[in-house]
């Protein structure tokens, strides 16, 4: 069941309720980086073990559900011990993408409308064509226009754009518009730099991706782990884009589509990735591992999840 339903069931049972309240206290302390004494840590661990038979322990969230943030908060309350260290986000809080097929829209029907019409535009620029197809869907064009206008406010002047609102607009677009549109806009295949530049600018990188100076990747990760949505998307990305050298497709899970979906989920979070140039499909985070001291190896791992990930 989803975590919101599971939480309601738990709270109606006095024993489960008491255990859950202990875990809420543990998760809150962790979020605020408050040190827990030995007894408190034992109490937290026991509370997590006590939930072994509860439906809460196996609950998940839907990527497009209305109260997604609330659902994710419940998930990380139950699994707060999983966030120790940097690479222990082993389980995605999201249910299997195969269960969410009902979000698909008949892209081919819209593509047929487009072919032969004046909207088809330059056939050599697939990114432009993908945008034209988006314009045929009221929802796609409305949400794309929304984030574009938010993310370009302040551009070209001394004002700084509202990155938080820009990120929210991007998440809205990638969550609410069917993937038939979003994947084609984000992953359109390019043969020339003009097309590549349009693809690179899909997410309005001046606001959503770039800072004046590149922050350290460890800082970027810490910022992500403090945010339920970003932490969840990162866990989903780590699970679905885990590379495997011996695998033919480079993916441990053998599901390239799930990896691309998880990658899209990172856009609109503090760890938003993007294409690094208009002449390749290489992607990266906007961060650096210079001045990482004795944590440089961890920092390189974070950057490597995007820069040299065979699965992605």
mmCIF file with all atom_site columns, C-alpha atoms in Angstrom, residues 143-155 160-175 201-211 264 266-270 272-273:
data_model
loop_
_atom_site.group_PDB
_atom_site.id
_atom_site.type_symbol
_atom_site.label_atom_id
_atom_site.label_alt_id
_atom_site.label_comp_id
_atom_site.label_asym_id
_atom_site.label_entity_id
_atom_site.label_seq_id
_atom_site.pdbx_PDB_ins_code
_atom_site.Cartn_x
_atom_site.Cartn_y
_atom_site.Cartn_z
_atom_site.occupancy
_atom_site.B_iso_or_equiv
_atom_site.pdbx_formal_charge
_atom_site.auth_seq_id
_atom_site.auth_comp_id
_atom_site.auth_asym_id
_atom_site.auth_atom_id
_atom_site.pdbx_PDB_model_num
ATOM 1  C CA . UNK A 1 143 ? 3.442  23.425 -17.941 1.00 0.00 ? 143 UNK A CA 1
ATOM 2  C CA . UNK A 1 144 ? 6.421  23.980 -20.241 1.00 0.00 ? 144 UNK A CA 1
ATOM 3  C CA . UNK A 1 145 ? 5.524  27.671 -20.577 1.00 0.00 ? 145 UNK A CA 1
ATOM 4  C CA . UNK A 1 146 ? 5.080  27.871 -16.778 1.00 0.00 ? 146 UNK A CA 1
ATOM 5  C CA . UNK A 1 147 ? 8.573  26.669 -15.906 1.00 0.00 ? 147 UNK A CA 1
ATOM 6  C CA . UNK A 1 148 ? 10.195 28.571 -18.782 1.00 0.00 ? 148 UNK A CA 1
ATOM 7  C CA . UNK A 1 149 ? 8.725  31.872 -17.588 1.00 0.00 ? 149 UNK A CA 1
ATOM 8  C CA . UNK A 1 150 ? 9.646  31.243 -13.909 1.00 0.00 ? 150 UNK A CA 1
ATOM 9  C CA . UNK A 1 151 ? 13.194 30.097 -14.760 1.00 0.00 ? 151 UNK A CA 1
ATOM 10 C CA . UNK A 1 152 ? 13.933 33.071 -17.060 1.00 0.00 ? 152 UNK A CA 1
ATOM 11 C CA . UNK A 1 153 ? 12.807 35.792 -14.632 1.00 0.00 ? 153 UNK A CA 1
ATOM 12 C CA . UNK A 1 154 ? 15.817 37.859 -13.696 1.00 0.00 ? 154 UNK A CA 1
ATOM 13 C CA . UNK A 1 155 ? 17.908 36.548 -16.580 1.00 0.00 ? 155 UNK A CA 1
ATOM 14 C CA . UNK A 1 160 ? 18.829 36.470 -9.623  1.00 0.00 ? 160 UNK A CA 1
ATOM 15 C CA . UNK A 1 161 ? 16.117 34.032 -10.666 1.00 0.00 ? 161 UNK A CA 1
ATOM 16 C CA . UNK A 1 162 ? 14.154 32.181 -7.989  1.00 0.00 ? 162 UNK A CA 1
ATOM 17 C CA . UNK A 1 163 ? 15.869 28.787 -8.270  1.00 0.00 ? 163 UNK A CA 1
ATOM 18 C CA . UNK A 1 164 ? 13.501 27.102 -5.795  1.00 0.00 ? 164 UNK A CA 1
ATOM 19 C CA . UNK A 1 165 ? 10.435 28.113 -7.840  1.00 0.00 ? 165 UNK A CA 1
ATOM 20 C CA . UNK A 1 166 ? 12.215 27.199 -11.065 1.00 0.00 ? 166 UNK A CA 1
ATOM 21 C CA . UNK A 1 167 ? 12.956 23.723 -9.703  1.00 0.00 ? 167 UNK A CA 1
ATOM 22 C CA . UNK A 1 168 ? 9.349  23.287 -8.601  1.00 0.00 ? 168 UNK A CA 1
ATOM 23 C CA . UNK A 1 169 ? 8.128  24.284 -12.081 1.00 0.00 ? 169 UNK A CA 1
ATOM 24 C CA . UNK A 1 170 ? 10.483 21.736 -13.679 1.00 0.00 ? 170 UNK A CA 1
ATOM 25 C CA . UNK A 1 171 ? 9.323  18.982 -11.332 1.00 0.00 ? 171 UNK A CA 1
ATOM 26 C CA . UNK A 1 172 ? 5.708  19.831 -12.175 1.00 0.00 ? 172 UNK A CA 1
ATOM 27 C CA . UNK A 1 173 ? 6.474  19.508 -15.880 1.00 0.00 ? 173 UNK A CA 1
ATOM 28 C CA . UNK A 1 174 ? 8.285  16.173 -15.603 1.00 0.00 ? 174 UNK A CA 1
ATOM 29 C CA . UNK A 1 175 ? 5.754  14.709 -13.149 1.00 0.00 ? 175 UNK A CA 1
ATOM 30 C CA . UNK A 1 201 ? 18.793 24.631 -22.759 1.00 0.00 ? 201 UNK A CA 1
ATOM 31 C CA . UNK A 1 202 ? 15.643 22.500 -22.271 1.00 0.00 ? 202 UNK A CA 1
ATOM 32 C CA . UNK A 1 203 ? 15.757 22.988 -18.486 1.00 0.00 ? 203 UNK A CA 1
ATOM 33 C CA . UNK A 1 204 ? 16.857 26.691 -18.635 1.00 0.00 ? 204 UNK A CA 1
ATOM 34 C CA . UNK A 1 205 ? 20.271 25.878 -17.105 1.00 0.00 ? 205 UNK A CA 1
ATOM 35 C CA . UNK A 1 206 ? 21.156 29.505 -16.264 1.00 0.00 ? 206 UNK A CA 1
ATOM 36 C CA . UNK A 1 207 ? 18.632 29.241 -13.439 1.00 0.00 ? 207 UNK A CA 1
ATOM 37 C CA . UNK A 1 208 ? 18.036 25.560 -12.705 1.00 0.00 ? 208 UNK A CA 1
ATOM 38 C CA . UNK A 1 209 ? 21.561 24.190 -13.097 1.00 0.00 ? 209 UNK A CA 1
ATOM 39 C CA . UNK A 1 210 ? 24.341 26.773 -12.904 1.00 0.00 ? 210 UNK A CA 1
ATOM 40 C CA . UNK A 1 211 ? 25.516 28.905 -9.987  1.00 0.00 ? 211 UNK A CA 1
ATOM 41 C CA . UNK A 1 264 ? 14.444 12.780 -15.191 1.00 0.00 ? 264 UNK A CA 1
ATOM 42 C CA . UNK A 1 266 ? 16.614 14.358 -10.513 1.00 0.00 ? 266 UNK A CA 1
ATOM 43 C CA . UNK A 1 267 ? 15.741 17.438 -12.599 1.00 0.00 ? 267 UNK A CA 1
ATOM 44 C CA . UNK A 1 268 ? 14.180 20.095 -10.422 1.00 0.00 ? 268 UNK A CA 1
ATOM 45 C CA . UNK A 1 269 ? 16.067 19.018 -7.269  1.00 0.00 ? 269 UNK A CA 1
ATOM 46 C CA . UNK A 1 270 ? 19.174 20.584 -5.679  1.00 0.00 ? 270 UNK A CA 1
ATOM 47 C CA . UNK A 1 272 ? 19.772 18.805 -10.999 1.00 0.00 ? 272 UNK A CA 1
ATOM 48 C CA . UNK A 1 273 ? 21.964 17.339 -13.781 1.00 0.00 ? 273 UNK A CA 1
#
